[in-house]
Amino acid sequence: MLVLGIETTCDETAAAVVEWQGDGPGKILSNVVLSQINEHAMFGGVVPEIAARAHVEALDGVIAKALSDAGRTLERIDGIAAAAGPGLIGGVIVGLTTAKAIALVSERPLVAVNHLEAHALTARLTDGTPFPYCLFLASGGHTQIVAVRGVGDYVRLGTTIDDAIGEAFDKTAKLLGLGYPGGPQVEIEAARGDPNRFNLPRPMAGRKDADFSLSGLKTALRLEAEKIAPLSDQDVADLCASFQRAVTDVVMDRLRAGLALFHDHYGAPRALVAAGGVAANQAIRKVLHRIAFEAGTVLVAPPLELCTDNGAMIAWAGAERLALGLTDTLDTSPRARWPLDNVSAHAAPAAATARRRV
Ligand code: KG4
Ligand code: ZN
């Protein structure tokens, strides 16, 4: 089964063609990602109106390239999937409306995919990871620990009560005068800094729940920076290293709590799965390996280009849903907010078991 996937929820205009072959990993026939980073860089963050307009201008060409890279015409495609949220609503409207138009003219089923669900299922595209597994999703907009028990069966074990981890990296970078997006810049600076120079807090450490809080850490960093301003290059590197060390400690502590909750409710996870742009960070990846080892499971960390936003993950989630007979109607609404545990598998006869909670 071949599915075309469209992603426009943030600042990447992306489309891909993916083949679903039953059990086991899928096959990516094409994966076109057009980043809008240059359009937003001068503002230090994503500007929703600019993003929506850029999606309108780029999307047709990106889809055409995805089809031609895959060597397939629309006649060969079995379903059209688009991220229908959560995300910046202008962009979501562009992607979902385009997908509806294509589905209508090509007489193919539409699958409205939850963007977070697509991140959650990527490990099955790349590695065929069996259910249930524990997902650590950390991006610019989300920080969540999720029990992934089946398609449409997600239980959120922990989330951030304020900033997302990627957002904290981005804000730290902005504060220190580094470029956008901040995560990679902070990681580069951290590599030549002293992680022990500044004593930053580890918010939520030791709590039994698996929630995160990042805003206090960001504020503590700002106060330390203000104390020693003006900052030398070494100060910036030391601040970045101390911040990154604090974040990795927080991730370690919160994931331990999340995996303990997973064990209590669902037994041993078949894997710890990393998703979202923050998983690109090598120090965080190291921690994830360690945590997975401690929990007696394996770490599945999809390649970088599939951890960050892309069309292949949308196409794959669409294919997984389509395989279960889950399709959506043309009056499906775009959604700015759409928590992962509100995703259902309602259209299929198997829904009752797929949605079962313990
Ligand atoms: O998943 P993603 O591409 O987009 C969404 O937010 O949905 O994640 C982007 C986020 C940004 O906040 C970026 O700063 C962060 O991931 N990021 C990193 C690194 N690379 C990207 N954070 C820390 N270290 C990195 N190397
Ligand atoms: Zn994302």
Tab-separated table of C-alpha atoms and ligand atoms in Angstrom:
chain	number	residue	atom	x	y	z
A	1	MET	CA	0.000	0.000	0.000
A	2	LEU	CA	1.332	3.439	-1.004
A	3	VAL	CA	0.403	6.580	0.909
A	4	LEU	CA	1.184	10.226	0.191
A	5	GLY	CA	1.828	12.195	3.409
A	6	ILE	CA	1.683	15.982	3.845
A	7	GLU	CA	3.149	17.906	6.808
A	8	THR	CA	2.590	21.648	7.356
A	9	THR	CA	1.990	22.062	11.100
A	10	CYS	CA	5.045	24.220	11.836
A	11	ASP	CA	7.883	25.571	9.725
A	12	GLU	CA	8.606	22.628	7.446
A	13	THR	CA	6.678	22.165	4.210
A	14	ALA	CA	6.983	18.436	3.616
A	15	ALA	CA	5.557	15.611	1.543
A	16	ALA	CA	6.531	11.972	1.113
A	17	VAL	CA	5.470	8.687	-0.401
A	18	VAL	CA	5.758	5.656	1.861
A	19	GLU	CA	5.019	2.009	1.267
A	20	TRP	CA	3.343	-0.074	3.975
A	21	GLN	CA	4.135	-3.763	3.651
A	22	GLY	CA	2.273	-5.317	6.547
A	23	ASP	CA	4.259	-6.261	9.633
A	24	GLY	CA	7.784	-4.861	9.879
A	25	PRO	CA	9.319	-1.602	8.717
A	26	GLY	CA	7.967	0.451	5.833
A	27	LYS	CA	9.755	1.727	2.768
A	28	ILE	CA	10.289	5.429	2.117
A	29	LEU	CA	10.045	6.053	-1.626
A	30	SER	CA	10.513	9.801	-1.290
A	31	ASN	CA	10.768	12.355	1.507
A	32	VAL	CA	10.880	16.032	0.537
A	33	VAL	CA	11.340	18.580	3.318
A	34	LEU	CA	11.529	22.288	2.626
A	35	SER	CA	12.611	24.141	5.737
A	36	GLN	CA	11.467	27.718	6.287
A	37	ILE	CA	14.277	28.422	8.773
A	38	ASN	CA	15.622	31.326	6.691
A	39	GLU	CA	12.232	33.032	6.582
A	40	HIS	CA	11.905	32.954	10.387
A	41	ALA	CA	15.528	33.310	11.531
A	42	MET	CA	15.486	37.128	11.700
A	43	PHE	CA	12.524	36.958	14.118
A	44	GLY	CA	14.212	34.413	16.424
A	45	GLY	CA	11.246	32.047	16.128
A	46	VAL	CA	8.436	30.872	13.858
A	47	VAL	CA	6.013	33.611	12.779
A	48	PRO	CA	2.659	31.849	12.136
A	49	GLU	CA	1.469	34.140	9.310
A	50	ILE	CA	4.784	33.893	7.465
A	51	ALA	CA	4.727	30.116	7.898
A	52	ALA	CA	1.196	29.751	6.508
A	53	ARG	CA	1.981	31.890	3.478
A	54	ALA	CA	5.203	29.994	2.796
A	55	HIS	CA	3.304	26.685	2.970
A	56	VAL	CA	0.775	27.969	0.405
A	57	GLU	CA	3.576	28.965	-1.955
A	58	ALA	CA	5.671	25.823	-1.587
A	59	LEU	CA	3.315	22.931	-0.986
A	60	ASP	CA	2.220	22.110	-4.565
A	61	GLY	CA	5.839	21.934	-5.721
A	62	VAL	CA	6.883	19.854	-2.715
A	63	ILE	CA	4.089	17.327	-3.362
A	64	ALA	CA	4.937	17.156	-7.068
A	65	LYS	CA	8.575	16.482	-6.193
A	66	ALA	CA	7.617	13.807	-3.651
A	67	LEU	CA	5.590	11.993	-6.325
A	68	SER	CA	8.268	12.328	-8.987
A	69	ASP	CA	11.102	11.292	-6.611
A	70	ALA	CA	9.020	8.218	-5.787
A	71	GLY	CA	8.487	7.564	-9.500
A	72	ARG	CA	4.740	7.284	-8.951
A	73	THR	CA	1.733	9.188	-10.227
A	74	LEU	CA	-1.370	9.774	-8.137
A	75	GLU	CA	-3.061	6.777	-9.802
A	76	ARG	CA	-0.626	4.509	-7.972
A	77	ILE	CA	-1.289	6.049	-4.540
A	78	ASP	CA	-3.778	4.301	-2.229
A	79	GLY	CA	-4.429	7.071	0.290
A	80	ILE	CA	-3.755	10.741	1.031
A	81	ALA	CA	-2.640	11.569	4.569
A	82	ALA	CA	-2.165	15.033	6.042
A	83	ALA	CA	-1.320	16.301	9.492
A	84	ALA	CA	-4.613	17.776	10.720
A	85	GLY	CA	-3.075	19.123	13.945
A	86	PRO	CA	-1.907	19.963	16.496
A	87	GLY	CA	0.060	22.922	15.215
A	88	LEU	CA	-0.078	26.447	13.854
A	89	ILE	CA	-3.598	26.602	12.493
A	90	GLY	CA	-2.804	28.533	9.285
A	91	GLY	CA	-0.308	25.908	8.185
A	92	VAL	CA	-2.546	23.019	9.214
A	93	ILE	CA	-5.372	24.460	7.092
A	94	VAL	CA	-3.073	24.675	4.056
A	95	GLY	CA	-1.937	21.041	4.326
A	96	LEU	CA	-5.286	19.525	5.184
A	97	THR	CA	-7.189	21.473	2.511
A	98	THR	CA	-4.648	20.475	-0.119
A	99	ALA	CA	-4.926	16.829	0.949
A	100	LYS	CA	-8.732	17.010	0.745
A	101	ALA	CA	-8.553	18.454	-2.778
A	102	ILE	CA	-6.165	15.709	-3.899
A	103	ALA	CA	-8.277	13.009	-2.242
A	104	LEU	CA	-11.392	14.374	-3.928
A	105	VAL	CA	-10.001	14.555	-7.457
A	106	SER	CA	-8.062	11.292	-7.250
A	107	GLU	CA	-10.943	9.501	-5.509
A	108	ARG	CA	-8.619	8.207	-2.827
A	109	PRO	CA	-9.365	8.009	0.911
A	110	LEU	CA	-8.287	10.878	3.151
A	111	VAL	CA	-6.522	10.171	6.446
A	112	ALA	CA	-6.342	13.083	8.901
A	113	VAL	CA	-3.280	12.320	10.989
A	114	ASN	CA	-2.420	13.658	14.421
A	115	HIS	CA	1.115	15.078	14.118
A	116	LEU	CA	2.087	13.617	17.506
A	117	GLU	CA	0.750	10.219	16.510
A	118	ALA	CA	2.999	10.380	13.457
A	119	HIS	CA	6.047	11.050	15.675
A	120	ALA	CA	4.878	8.198	17.912
A	121	LEU	CA	4.649	5.652	15.088
A	122	THR	CA	7.886	6.558	13.262
A	123	ALA	CA	9.799	3.804	15.087
A	124	ARG	CA	7.537	1.295	13.339
A	125	LEU	CA	8.345	2.809	9.951
A	126	THR	CA	12.093	2.625	10.557
A	127	ASP	CA	12.442	-0.414	12.803
A	128	GLY	CA	9.098	-2.202	12.841
A	129	THR	CA	9.064	-1.739	16.621
A	130	PRO	CA	6.294	-3.883	18.165
A	131	PHE	CA	3.735	-2.516	20.658
A	132	PRO	CA	3.772	-1.620	23.470
A	133	TYR	CA	6.620	0.841	23.741
A	134	CYS	CA	7.492	3.951	25.686
A	135	LEU	CA	7.793	7.108	23.623
A	136	PHE	CA	9.854	10.111	24.627
A	137	LEU	CA	8.755	12.951	22.374
A	138	ALA	CA	10.739	16.157	22.744
A	139	SER	CA	10.405	18.910	20.182
A	140	GLY	CA	9.995	22.679	20.054
A	141	GLY	CA	6.316	22.405	20.927
A	142	HIS	CA	6.004	19.164	22.888
A	143	THR	CA	7.633	17.237	25.702
A	144	GLN	CA	5.805	14.032	26.493
A	145	ILE	CA	6.295	10.507	27.756
A	146	VAL	CA	3.663	8.272	26.194
A	147	ALA	CA	2.711	4.613	26.450
A	148	VAL	CA	2.153	3.579	22.827
A	149	ARG	CA	-0.023	0.459	23.038
A	150	GLY	CA	-1.421	0.250	19.544
A	151	VAL	CA	-2.533	2.427	16.643
A	152	GLY	CA	-4.926	4.935	18.195
A	153	ASP	CA	-4.111	3.709	21.699
A	154	TYR	CA	-1.871	6.217	23.444
A	155	VAL	CA	-1.687	6.984	27.141
A	156	ARG	CA	0.182	10.093	28.169
A	157	LEU	CA	2.324	9.312	31.217
A	158	GLY	CA	3.976	12.697	31.533
A	159	THR	CA	4.079	16.101	29.915
A	160	THR	CA	5.585	19.516	30.498
A	161	ILE	CA	3.629	21.873	32.696
A	162	ASP	CA	5.239	24.900	31.037
A	163	ASP	CA	7.914	25.070	28.295
A	164	ALA	CA	8.839	22.249	25.930
A	165	ILE	CA	12.488	21.138	26.056
A	166	GLY	CA	13.195	22.396	22.523
A	167	GLU	CA	11.571	25.698	23.453
A	168	ALA	CA	13.873	25.964	26.488
A	169	PHE	CA	16.878	25.356	24.222
A	170	ASP	CA	15.577	27.969	21.769
A	171	LYS	CA	14.946	30.552	24.492
A	172	THR	CA	18.357	29.924	26.031
A	173	ALA	CA	19.977	30.447	22.645
A	174	LYS	CA	18.049	33.670	22.114
A	175	LEU	CA	19.019	34.970	25.552
A	176	LEU	CA	22.682	34.254	24.847
A	177	GLY	CA	22.568	35.845	21.400
A	178	LEU	CA	22.946	32.567	19.509
A	179	GLY	CA	21.073	31.821	16.277
A	180	TYR	CA	17.742	30.135	15.578
A	181	PRO	CA	16.853	27.296	15.957
A	182	GLY	CA	18.678	27.310	19.239
A	183	GLY	CA	19.086	23.635	20.071
A	184	PRO	CA	21.950	22.857	17.704
A	185	GLN	CA	23.720	26.145	18.580
A	186	VAL	CA	23.519	25.473	22.313
A	187	GLU	CA	24.866	21.961	21.751
A	188	ILE	CA	27.835	23.302	19.773
A	189	GLU	CA	28.646	25.906	22.442
A	190	ALA	CA	28.186	23.355	25.226
A	191	ALA	CA	30.878	21.140	23.706
A	192	ARG	CA	33.592	23.651	24.701
A	193	GLY	CA	32.053	24.743	28.012
A	194	ASP	CA	32.264	23.726	31.661
A	195	PRO	CA	28.992	22.007	32.701
A	196	ASN	CA	29.812	22.426	36.398
A	197	ARG	CA	30.446	26.169	36.461
A	198	PHE	CA	26.852	27.243	37.095
A	199	ASN	CA	24.608	25.612	39.620
A	200	LEU	CA	21.238	25.364	37.856
A	201	PRO	CA	18.127	23.670	39.275
A	202	ARG	CA	16.785	20.252	38.209
A	203	PRO	CA	13.026	21.007	38.297
A	204	MET	CA	10.663	18.172	39.352
A	205	ALA	CA	13.577	15.874	40.275
A	206	GLY	CA	12.583	12.909	42.411
A	207	ARG	CA	8.838	13.197	41.876
A	208	LYS	CA	6.858	10.013	41.224
A	209	ASP	CA	4.864	11.511	38.360
A	210	ALA	CA	6.612	11.873	35.003
A	211	ASP	CA	5.906	15.536	34.337
A	212	PHE	CA	8.481	18.112	33.260
A	213	SER	CA	8.975	21.762	34.064
A	214	LEU	CA	11.566	23.815	32.209
A	215	SER	CA	10.689	27.445	32.826
A	216	GLY	CA	12.452	27.675	36.212
A	217	LEU	CA	15.643	26.363	34.653
A	218	LYS	CA	15.473	28.967	31.927
A	219	THR	CA	14.910	31.743	34.482
A	220	ALA	CA	17.802	30.524	36.658
A	221	LEU	CA	20.050	30.617	33.611
A	222	ARG	CA	18.967	34.172	32.826
A	223	LEU	CA	19.749	35.278	36.379
A	224	GLU	CA	23.221	33.681	36.236
A	225	ALA	CA	23.868	35.369	32.890
A	226	GLU	CA	22.748	38.757	34.212
A	227	LYS	CA	25.065	38.422	37.221
A	228	ILE	CA	28.177	38.117	35.048
A	229	ALA	CA	27.192	40.289	32.061
A	230	PRO	CA	28.754	41.319	29.714
A	231	LEU	CA	29.349	37.724	28.671
A	232	SER	CA	32.623	36.509	27.210
A	233	ASP	CA	32.659	33.654	24.664
A	234	GLN	CA	33.728	31.316	27.453
A	235	ASP	CA	30.856	32.490	29.669
A	236	VAL	CA	28.396	31.663	26.884
A	237	ALA	CA	29.929	28.214	26.411
A	238	ASP	CA	29.870	27.521	30.155
A	239	LEU	CA	26.246	28.663	30.444
A	240	CYS	CA	25.274	26.402	27.521
A	241	ALA	CA	27.165	23.435	28.992
A	242	SER	CA	25.606	23.952	32.426
A	243	PHE	CA	22.143	24.297	30.885
A	244	GLN	CA	22.555	21.187	28.755
A	245	ARG	CA	23.813	19.188	31.747
A	246	ALA	CA	20.794	20.291	33.786
A	247	VAL	CA	18.427	19.318	30.953
A	248	THR	CA	20.026	15.896	30.523
A	249	ASP	CA	19.756	15.311	34.293
A	250	VAL	CA	16.083	16.307	34.142
A	251	VAL	CA	15.448	13.999	31.173
A	252	MET	CA	17.144	11.127	33.008
A	253	ASP	CA	15.132	11.651	36.177
A	254	ARG	CA	11.769	12.187	34.453
A	255	LEU	CA	12.225	9.242	32.088
A	256	ARG	CA	13.095	6.962	34.981
A	257	ALA	CA	9.807	7.994	36.575
A	258	GLY	CA	7.965	7.550	33.256
A	259	LEU	CA	9.363	4.076	32.678
A	260	ALA	CA	8.457	3.084	36.241
A	261	LEU	CA	4.858	4.171	35.567
A	262	PHE	CA	4.920	2.235	32.302
A	263	HIS	CA	6.104	-0.910	34.104
A	264	ASP	CA	3.426	-0.543	36.783
A	265	HIS	CA	0.578	-0.298	34.281
A	266	TYR	CA	1.640	-2.148	31.166
A	267	GLY	CA	4.640	-4.360	32.032
A	268	ALA	CA	7.955	-4.186	30.202
A	269	PRO	CA	8.087	-1.869	27.164
A	270	ARG	CA	9.433	-3.461	23.972
A	271	ALA	CA	11.521	-0.317	23.436
A	272	LEU	CA	12.209	3.223	24.523
A	273	VAL	CA	11.562	5.310	21.421
A	274	ALA	CA	12.954	8.807	20.880
A	275	ALA	CA	11.209	11.330	18.648
A	276	GLY	CA	11.252	15.072	18.000
A	277	GLY	CA	14.075	17.448	17.147
A	278	VAL	CA	15.608	17.404	20.640
A	279	ALA	CA	16.543	13.738	20.105
A	280	ALA	CA	19.193	15.093	17.740
A	281	ASN	CA	21.168	16.222	20.790
A	282	GLN	CA	24.044	13.804	21.382
A	283	ALA	CA	24.183	14.341	25.143
A	284	ILE	CA	20.462	13.603	25.398
A	285	ARG	CA	20.824	10.535	23.167
A	286	LYS	CA	23.521	9.229	25.497
A	287	VAL	CA	21.161	9.576	28.449
A	288	LEU	CA	18.404	7.806	26.521
A	289	HIS	CA	20.719	4.854	25.816
A	290	ARG	CA	21.587	4.637	29.481
A	291	ILE	CA	17.962	4.817	30.618
A	292	ALA	CA	16.869	2.164	28.119
A	293	PHE	CA	19.691	-0.129	29.256
A	294	GLU	CA	18.752	0.374	32.909
A	295	ALA	CA	15.128	-0.465	32.108
A	296	GLY	CA	16.204	-3.671	30.356
A	297	THR	CA	14.965	-2.522	26.974
A	298	VAL	CA	16.413	-1.087	23.756
A	299	LEU	CA	16.541	2.475	22.509
A	300	VAL	CA	15.044	3.071	19.084
A	301	ALA	CA	16.102	6.477	17.833
A	302	PRO	CA	15.078	7.027	14.216
A	303	PRO	CA	17.605	8.820	12.000
A	304	LEU	CA	17.702	12.561	12.525
A	305	GLU	CA	15.751	13.497	9.424
A	306	LEU	CA	12.890	11.296	10.650
A	307	CYS	CA	13.047	12.584	14.251
A	308	THR	CA	12.352	16.134	13.099
A	309	ASP	CA	9.177	17.073	11.204
A	310	ASN	CA	8.804	15.333	7.853
A	311	GLY	CA	6.194	13.964	5.459
A	312	ALA	CA	7.257	10.306	5.725
A	313	MET	CA	6.034	10.046	9.301
A	314	ILE	CA	2.632	11.447	8.270
A	315	ALA	CA	2.421	9.053	5.324
A	316	TRP	CA	3.340	6.135	7.575
A	317	ALA	CA	0.794	7.014	10.281
A	318	GLY	CA	-1.740	7.407	7.471
A	319	ALA	CA	-0.826	3.959	6.158
A	320	GLU	CA	-1.116	2.352	9.595
A	321	ARG	CA	-4.580	3.865	10.020
A	322	LEU	CA	-5.633	3.037	6.478
A	323	ALA	CA	-4.584	-0.581	7.018
A	324	LEU	CA	-7.085	-0.692	9.890
A	325	GLY	CA	-9.807	0.843	7.729
A	326	LEU	CA	-9.551	4.203	9.496
A	327	THR	CA	-10.303	7.011	7.069
A	328	ASP	CA	-11.689	10.522	7.473
A	329	THR	CA	-14.383	12.494	5.723
A	330	LEU	CA	-13.859	15.675	3.735
A	331	ASP	CA	-15.495	17.748	6.469
A	332	THR	CA	-12.731	16.862	8.951
A	333	SER	CA	-11.613	20.027	10.749
A	334	PRO	CA	-8.040	21.226	11.224
A	335	ARG	CA	-7.113	21.389	14.905
A	336	ALA	CA	-4.667	23.750	16.596
A	337	ARG	CA	-4.872	21.633	19.757
A	338	TRP	CA	-5.256	17.871	19.660
A	339	PRO	CA	-3.835	15.896	22.594
A	340	LEU	CA	-2.453	12.511	21.648
A	341	ASP	CA	-4.644	10.604	24.061
A	342	ASN	CA	-7.708	12.042	22.309
A	343	VAL	CA	-6.728	10.268	19.093
A	344	SER	CA	-9.109	7.426	18.534
A	345	ALA	CA	-9.404	4.421	16.323
A	346	HIS	CA	-13.161	4.828	16.109
A	347	ALA	CA	-13.891	3.904	12.531
A	348	ALA	CA	-12.634	0.335	12.631
A	349	PRO	CA	-14.414	-2.727	13.971
A	350	ALA	CA	-11.249	-3.358	15.962
A	351	ALA	CA	-11.738	-0.007	17.695
A	352	ALA	CA	-13.057	-1.460	20.905
A	353	THR	CA	-9.858	-3.356	21.555
A	354	ALA	CA	-7.608	-0.675	20.082
A	355	ARG	CA	-8.956	1.885	22.528
A	356	ARG	CA	-9.023	-0.319	25.556
A	357	ARG	CA	-7.324	1.154	28.634
A	358	VAL	CA	-6.179	-0.772	31.670
B	1	KG4	O1	10.588	18.150	16.022
B	1	KG4	P1	11.105	19.487	15.591
B	1	KG4	O2	11.916	19.546	14.330
B	1	KG4	O3	9.957	20.511	15.367
B	1	KG4	C1	8.909	20.716	16.233
B	1	KG4	O4	9.105	21.506	17.185
B	1	KG4	O5	7.851	20.081	16.014
B	1	KG4	O6	11.947	20.059	16.813
B	1	KG4	C2	12.580	21.312	16.750
B	1	KG4	C3	13.143	21.604	18.121
B	1	KG4	C4	13.673	23.020	18.251
B	1	KG4	O7	13.227	23.570	19.461
B	1	KG4	C5	15.185	22.807	18.249
B	1	KG4	O8	15.892	23.792	18.967
B	1	KG4	C6	15.315	21.460	18.909
B	1	KG4	O9	14.233	20.703	18.394
B	1	KG4	N1	16.601	20.850	18.562
B	1	KG4	C7	17.561	20.592	19.462
B	1	KG4	C8	18.674	20.097	18.717
B	1	KG4	N2	18.321	20.055	17.405
B	1	KG4	C9	17.039	20.521	17.324
B	1	KG4	N3	17.595	20.739	20.785
B	1	KG4	C10	18.742	20.393	21.415
B	1	KG4	N4	19.856	19.933	20.782
B	1	KG4	C11	19.863	19.773	19.435
B	1	KG4	N5	20.955	19.334	18.817
B	2	ZN	ZN	6.964	17.635	15.344
